CSV table of C-alpha atoms in Angstrom, one decimal:
chain,number,residue,atom,x,y,z
A,619,MET,CA,0.0,0.0,0.0
A,620,ASN,CA,1.3,3.5,-0.9
A,621,LYS,CA,1.9,5.9,1.9
A,622,LEU,CA,-1.2,8.1,2.1
A,623,VAL,CA,0.1,11.0,4.2
A,624,ASP,CA,3.5,12.7,4.5
A,625,VAL,CA,5.6,11.1,7.2
A,626,ASN,CA,7.5,13.3,9.6
A,627,LYS,CA,11.0,12.0,9.9
A,628,GLU,CA,11.4,13.0,13.5
A,629,ALA,CA,8.2,11.1,14.4
A,630,MET,CA,9.4,8.0,12.5
A,631,SER,CA,12.4,7.9,14.7
A,632,GLN,CA,10.2,7.5,17.8
A,633,GLU,CA,10.3,4.1,19.4
A,634,TYR,CA,7.0,2.6,20.2
A,635,SER,CA,6.4,0.1,22.9
A,636,GLU,CA,5.3,-3.5,22.3
A,637,LEU,CA,1.9,-2.6,23.9
A,638,GLN,CA,1.4,0.3,21.5
A,639,THR,CA,2.3,-1.7,18.4
A,640,ARG,CA,0.1,-4.6,19.6
A,641,VAL,CA,-2.8,-2.2,20.1
A,642,ALA,CA,-2.2,-0.7,16.7
A,643,LYS,CA,-2.4,-4.1,15.1
A,644,ASN,CA,-5.6,-4.8,17.0
A,645,ILE,CA,-7.1,-1.5,15.8
A,646,VAL,CA,-6.3,-2.3,12.2
A,647,GLU,CA,-7.8,-5.8,12.5
A,648,SER,CA,-11.0,-4.4,14.0
A,649,LEU,CA,-11.2,-1.7,11.3
A,650,ARG,CA,-10.8,-4.3,8.5
A,651,GLN,CA,-13.4,-6.6,10.0
A,652,GLU,CA,-15.9,-3.8,10.3
A,653,ASN,CA,-15.1,-2.5,6.8
A,654,HIS,CA,-14.6,1.1,7.8
A,655,LYS,CA,-14.2,3.7,5.1
A,656,LYS,CA,-11.7,6.5,4.6
A,657,GLY,CA,-12.4,9.5,6.9
A,658,THR,CA,-13.8,7.4,9.8
A,659,HIS,CA,-13.2,9.3,13.0
A,660,LEU,CA,-11.1,7.2,15.4
A,661,LYS,CA,-12.0,8.5,18.9
A,662,GLU,CA,-9.4,7.7,21.6
A,663,GLN,CA,-12.0,7.0,24.4
A,664,ASP,CA,-14.1,4.7,22.2
A,665,LEU,CA,-11.0,2.7,21.2
A,666,ALA,CA,-9.8,2.6,24.9
A,667,ASN,CA,-13.2,1.2,25.9
A,668,SER,CA,-13.2,-1.3,23.1
A,669,PHE,CA,-9.7,-2.7,23.8
A,670,GLN,CA,-9.9,-2.2,27.6
A,671,VAL,CA,-6.7,-0.2,27.9
A,672,SER,CA,-6.0,3.4,28.9
A,673,ARG,CA,-6.0,6.3,26.4
A,674,SER,CA,-2.2,6.5,26.6
A,675,PRO,CA,-1.4,3.3,24.6
A,676,ILE,CA,-4.3,4.1,22.3
A,677,ARG,CA,-2.7,7.5,21.6
A,678,GLY,CA,0.6,5.8,21.0
A,679,ALA,CA,-1.0,3.3,18.7
A,680,LEU,CA,-2.7,6.0,16.7
A,681,ASN,CA,0.5,7.9,16.3
A,682,PHE,CA,2.2,4.7,15.1
A,683,LEU,CA,-0.5,4.3,12.5
A,684,THR,CA,-0.2,7.9,11.5
A,685,ASP,CA,3.6,7.3,10.9
A,686,ASN,CA,2.6,4.4,8.7
A,687,GLY,CA,0.2,6.4,6.6
A,688,ILE,CA,-2.9,4.6,7.7
A,689,VAL,CA,-4.3,7.3,10.0
A,690,GLU,CA,-4.2,11.0,9.6
A,691,ARG,CA,-4.1,13.4,12.6
A,692,ILE,CA,-5.9,16.7,12.1
A,693,ALA,CA,-5.2,19.5,14.6
A,694,ASN,CA,-8.0,20.2,17.1
A,695,ARG,CA,-10.1,17.4,15.5
A,696,GLY,CA,-8.4,14.1,16.2
A,697,TYR,CA,-7.5,11.0,14.3
A,698,PHE,CA,-9.1,9.9,11.0
A,699,LEU,CA,-8.7,6.8,8.8
A,700,ALA,CA,-6.6,7.8,5.8
A,701,CYS,CA,-7.9,5.0,3.5
A,702,ASP,CA,-10.5,2.4,3.3
A,703,ALA,CA,-9.8,-0.3,5.8
A,704,THR,CA,-10.1,-3.1,3.2
A,705,SER,CA,-7.0,-1.7,1.5
A,706,ILE,CA,-4.8,-2.1,4.6
A,707,SER,CA,-2.5,-5.1,4.9
A,708,LEU,CA,-1.0,-5.9,8.3
A,709,SER,CA,2.2,-6.7,6.4
A,710,ASP,CA,2.3,-3.0,5.5
A,711,LEU,CA,2.9,-2.1,9.1
A,712,GLU,CA,6.5,-2.0,10.2
A,713,ILE,CA,5.8,-4.2,13.2
A,714,SER,CA,8.3,-6.8,14.3
A,715,PRO,CA,6.8,-9.9,15.8
A,716,THR,CA,6.0,-9.2,19.5
A,717,SER,CA,7.3,-11.5,22.2
A,718,ASP,CA,3.8,-12.7,22.6
A,719,GLU,CA,3.5,-13.6,19.0
A,720,LYS,CA,6.8,-15.4,19.0
A,721,VAL,CA,5.7,-17.5,22.0
A,722,CYS,CA,2.4,-18.2,20.3
A,723,GLU,CA,4.3,-19.4,17.2
A,724,GLN,CA,6.5,-21.6,19.3
A,725,ILE,CA,3.6,-23.1,21.2
A,726,ALA,CA,1.8,-23.8,17.9
A,727,LYS,CA,5.0,-25.5,16.5
A,728,ASP,CA,5.5,-27.6,19.6
A,729,TRP,CA,1.8,-28.7,19.5
A,730,PHE,CA,2.0,-29.5,15.7
A,731,HIS,CA,5.1,-31.7,16.3
A,732,GLY,CA,3.7,-33.4,19.5
A,733,LYS,CA,6.2,-31.8,21.9
A,734,VAL,CA,3.6,-30.6,24.4
A,735,PRO,CA,0.7,-32.6,26.0
A,736,GLU,CA,-2.9,-32.2,24.9
A,737,VAL,CA,-3.9,-31.1,28.4
A,738,PHE,CA,-1.8,-28.6,30.4
A,739,THR,CA,-1.8,-26.2,33.3
A,740,GLU,CA,-0.9,-22.6,33.3
A,741,ALA,CA,1.9,-23.3,35.8
A,742,GLU,CA,3.4,-25.9,33.4
A,743,PHE,CA,3.4,-23.4,30.5
A,744,ARG,CA,4.8,-20.6,32.6
A,745,ARG,CA,7.8,-22.8,33.4
A,746,ARG,CA,8.2,-24.3,29.9
A,747,TYR,CA,8.1,-20.9,28.1
A,748,ASP,CA,9.5,-18.8,31.0
A,749,LEU,CA,6.5,-16.5,31.1
A,750,GLY,CA,5.1,-14.1,33.7
A,751,ARG,CA,1.4,-14.3,34.7
A,752,LEU,CA,0.3,-11.4,32.6
A,753,SER,CA,2.2,-12.5,29.5
A,754,LEU,CA,0.8,-16.0,29.8
A,755,SER,CA,-2.7,-14.7,30.3
A,756,ARG,CA,-2.5,-12.6,27.1
A,757,ILE,CA,-1.1,-15.6,25.1
A,758,LEU,CA,-3.8,-18.0,26.4
A,759,VAL,CA,-6.5,-15.5,25.4
A,760,LYS,CA,-5.0,-15.1,21.9
A,761,LEU,CA,-4.6,-18.9,21.4
A,762,SER,CA,-8.2,-19.4,22.7
A,763,GLU,CA,-9.6,-16.7,20.3
A,764,GLU,CA,-7.8,-18.4,17.4
A,765,GLY,CA,-9.4,-21.8,18.4
A,766,VAL,CA,-6.1,-23.4,19.2
A,767,ILE,CA,-6.9,-24.1,22.8
A,768,SER,CA,-9.9,-24.1,25.1
A,769,ARG,CA,-10.3,-24.1,28.9
A,770,ASN,CA,-11.1,-27.3,30.6
A,771,GLN,CA,-14.3,-27.5,32.7
A,772,GLY,CA,-12.3,-28.3,35.8
A,773,HIS,CA,-8.7,-27.3,35.8
A,774,GLY,CA,-6.2,-26.2,33.1
A,775,TRP,CA,-6.4,-26.0,29.3
A,776,ARG,CA,-6.4,-28.4,26.4
A,777,PHE,CA,-5.4,-28.1,22.7
A,778,GLU,CA,-8.2,-28.4,20.2
A,779,PRO,CA,-7.9,-30.9,17.3
A,780,THR,CA,-5.7,-29.4,14.6
A,781,LEU,CA,-4.3,-30.4,11.2
A,782,ASN,CA,-1.2,-32.1,12.4
A,783,THR,CA,-2.2,-35.6,11.1
A,784,GLU,CA,-3.2,-36.7,7.6
A,785,GLU,CA,-6.6,-37.9,9.0
A,786,GLN,CA,-7.4,-34.6,10.6
A,787,HIS,CA,-6.2,-32.6,7.5
A,788,ASP,CA,-8.5,-34.7,5.2
A,789,ALA,CA,-11.4,-34.4,7.6
A,790,SER,CA,-11.1,-30.6,7.7
A,791,PHE,CA,-11.1,-30.3,3.9
A,792,GLU,CA,-14.0,-32.7,3.6
A,793,PHE,CA,-15.9,-30.4,6.0
A,794,ARG,CA,-15.0,-27.3,4.0
A,795,GLN,CA,-16.1,-28.9,0.8
A,796,VAL,CA,-19.6,-29.2,2.3
A,797,VAL,CA,-19.9,-25.9,4.2
A,798,GLU,CA,-18.2,-23.3,2.0
A,799,PRO,CA,-19.9,-24.0,-1.3
A,800,ALA,CA,-23.3,-24.2,0.5
A,801,SER,CA,-22.8,-20.7,1.8
A,802,ILE,CA,-22.9,-19.3,-1.7
A,803,MET,CA,-26.3,-21.0,-2.4
A,804,LEU,CA,-28.0,-19.5,0.6
A,805,PRO,CA,-30.8,-17.1,-0.3
A,806,THR,CA,-29.2,-14.4,1.9
A,807,PHE,CA,-25.9,-14.5,0.0
A,808,GLU,CA,-25.0,-11.0,-1.3
A,809,LEU,CA,-21.4,-10.2,-2.1
A,810,ASP,CA,-20.1,-7.0,-0.6
A,811,LYS,CA,-18.9,-5.0,-3.7
A,812,GLY,CA,-16.3,-3.1,-1.7
A,813,LEU,CA,-14.7,-6.2,-0.2
A,814,ALA,CA,-14.9,-8.0,-3.5
A,815,ALA,CA,-13.0,-5.2,-5.3
A,816,ALA,CA,-10.3,-5.1,-2.6
A,817,SER,CA,-10.0,-8.9,-2.7
A,818,ARG,CA,-9.7,-8.9,-6.5
A,819,HIS,CA,-7.0,-6.2,-6.4
A,820,HIS,CA,-5.0,-8.2,-3.8
A,821,HIS,CA,-5.3,-11.4,-5.8
A,822,GLN,CA,-4.1,-9.6,-9.0
A,823,GLU,CA,-1.1,-8.3,-7.1
A,824,ILE,CA,-0.2,-11.9,-6.3
A,825,LEU,CA,-0.7,-13.0,-9.9
A,826,ASN,CA,1.5,-10.1,-11.1
A,827,GLY,CA,4.3,-11.3,-8.8
A,828,ASN,CA,4.1,-8.2,-6.5
A,829,VAL,CA,3.3,-10.2,-3.4
A,830,THR,CA,5.7,-13.0,-2.5
A,831,ASP,CA,5.6,-13.1,1.3
A,832,ILE,CA,4.0,-16.4,2.4
A,833,ALA,CA,2.2,-14.8,5.4
A,834,ARG,CA,0.7,-12.1,3.2
A,835,ILE,CA,-0.4,-14.6,0.6
A,836,PHE,CA,-2.0,-16.7,3.3
A,837,GLU,CA,-3.7,-13.6,4.7
A,838,ILE,CA,-5.2,-12.7,1.3
A,839,ASP,CA,-6.3,-16.4,0.8
A,840,ALA,CA,-8.0,-16.6,4.2
A,841,ASP,CA,-9.7,-13.2,3.8
A,842,PHE,CA,-11.2,-14.4,0.5
A,843,HIS,CA,-12.9,-17.3,2.2
A,844,LYS,CA,-14.0,-15.2,5.1
A,845,MET,CA,-15.5,-12.6,2.7
A,846,LEU,CA,-17.6,-15.3,1.1
A,847,ALA,CA,-18.8,-16.5,4.6
A,848,LEU,CA,-19.7,-12.9,5.6
A,849,SER,CA,-21.6,-12.5,2.4
A,850,CYS,CA,-24.0,-15.3,3.3
A,851,LYS,CA,-25.0,-13.3,6.4
A,852,ASN,CA,-25.2,-16.5,8.5
A,853,PRO,CA,-23.1,-16.3,11.7
A,854,PHE,CA,-22.8,-20.0,12.0
A,855,PHE,CA,-21.1,-20.3,8.6
A,856,VAL,CA,-18.8,-17.4,9.5
A,857,SER,CA,-17.8,-19.0,12.7
A,858,ALA,CA,-17.2,-22.4,11.1
A,859,ILE,CA,-15.1,-21.0,8.2
A,860,GLU,CA,-13.0,-18.8,10.5
A,861,ARG,CA,-12.3,-21.8,12.7
A,862,GLN,CA,-10.9,-23.7,9.7
A,863,SER,CA,-8.7,-20.8,8.7
A,864,ASN,CA,-7.3,-20.7,12.2
A,865,LEU,CA,-6.5,-24.4,12.0
A,866,ARG,CA,-4.8,-23.8,8.7
A,867,ARG,CA,-2.7,-21.1,10.2
A,868,LEU,CA,-1.0,-23.7,12.4
A,869,VAL,CA,0.2,-25.3,9.3
A,870,GLU,CA,1.3,-21.9,7.9
A,871,TYR,CA,3.4,-21.4,11.0
A,872,GLU,CA,5.5,-24.2,9.8
A,873,SER,CA,5.6,-23.0,6.2
A,874,LEU,CA,4.0,-26.3,5.2
A,875,ILE,CA,1.5,-24.7,2.8
A,876,LYS,CA,3.3,-24.5,-0.6
A,877,THR,CA,3.6,-21.0,-1.9
A,878,ASP,CA,3.1,-22.1,-5.5
A,879,ARG,CA,-0.3,-23.7,-4.5
A,880,LEU,CA,-1.4,-20.4,-2.9
A,881,ILE,CA,-0.5,-18.5,-6.0
A,882,LYS,CA,-2.5,-20.9,-8.2
A,883,SER,CA,-5.4,-20.6,-5.8
A,884,SER,CA,-5.5,-16.9,-6.5
A,885,GLN,CA,-6.6,-17.5,-10.1
A,886,GLU,CA,-9.2,-19.9,-8.9
A,887,HIS,CA,-10.5,-17.3,-6.5
A,888,MET,CA,-10.7,-14.8,-9.3
A,889,ASP,CA,-12.8,-17.3,-11.4
A,890,ILE,CA,-15.1,-17.8,-8.4
A,891,LEU,CA,-15.5,-14.0,-8.1
A,892,ASP,CA,-16.3,-13.8,-11.8
A,893,ALA,CA,-19.1,-16.3,-11.5
A,894,ILE,CA,-20.6,-14.6,-8.5
A,895,GLU,CA,-20.5,-11.1,-10.1
A,896,VAL,CA,-22.5,-12.3,-13.1
A,897,GLY,CA,-25.0,-14.0,-10.9
A,898,ASP,CA,-24.1,-17.6,-11.6
A,899,PHE,CA,-24.1,-18.8,-8.0
A,900,ASN,CA,-24.4,-22.5,-9.0
A,901,LEU,CA,-21.1,-22.3,-11.0
A,902,ALA,CA,-19.4,-20.3,-8.2
A,903,SER,CA,-20.4,-23.0,-5.7
A,904,ILE,CA,-19.1,-25.8,-8.0
A,905,LEU,CA,-15.8,-23.9,-8.6
A,906,LEU,CA,-15.4,-23.3,-4.9
A,907,LYS,CA,-15.8,-27.0,-4.1
A,908,GLN,CA,-13.3,-27.9,-6.8
A,909,HIS,CA,-10.9,-25.3,-5.5
A,910,ILE,CA,-11.1,-26.8,-1.9
A,911,MET,CA,-10.8,-30.3,-3.2
A,912,ILE,CA,-7.6,-29.4,-5.1
A,913,ALA,CA,-6.2,-27.6,-2.1
A,914,GLY,CA,-6.9,-30.6,0.1
A,915,ARG,CA,-4.8,-32.8,-2.2
A,916,CYS,CA,-1.8,-30.5,-1.8
A,917,LYS,CA,-1.2,-31.7,1.7
A,918,PRO,CA,2.1,-31.3,3.7
A,919,ALA,CA,4.3,-34.2,4.6
A,920,PHE,CA,3.2,-35.2,8.1
A,921,ASP,CA,5.5,-36.7,10.7
């Protein structure tokens, strides 16, 4: 994404805390999910209430986003979104992985390779990953939100089934072949034209060779499937499809999704969009099922 506002060099030299950059990332994710448009007024107190932090880290996060050209600060008026949220990529932000994200990634890798037990206590994970109580709490919440873990009814936590065996991988893709094509055939399905245009642009960037980062390609791929789910306006479909994307992210942590397959899937996504935009939902549903079937055959080499 091109820088949308002039960046003050002195401001860019400012060092932001991990909390501020983490909050900035959360703000961007929220704006994208809610499809906010250019010019949206970002009020500090409203954001502080939403993310349950004080106004100080919110202000730092907004300044960070201003430095990155995503937010514009207008004197005596406040902060405003400088572009449509759908055009923002998290990879555009100059954010190094936080310590929390690094630990989450390591935990995901350890679980994928069977190095940690299915059921664990907080004390065990504090010792294993050398974490303080607050850090562990944030990490457990993040992993829980991504569907990686869940709290036991009695004591401790447990890992949810993931795609770390061939059987589970195949079961996931069989489930997706049923659910995702069906979402297009629902009478409530209506593609959001703004999201579709942004998605088409991002996919064309991949096909043009302008996007090569595996994490960014995966993000575009996952956003496409989420967009279709949102378009059917059924919260149960949205939840199920997001859950599958989170499971796939564990595989992506290990770079087991082949980049060339994700690039080929971009053209398949474009074909699906073409069918939807001319009103041929039956063809779009068939193409989506074929797309998921092909993707399921390109499985990683499991231990």
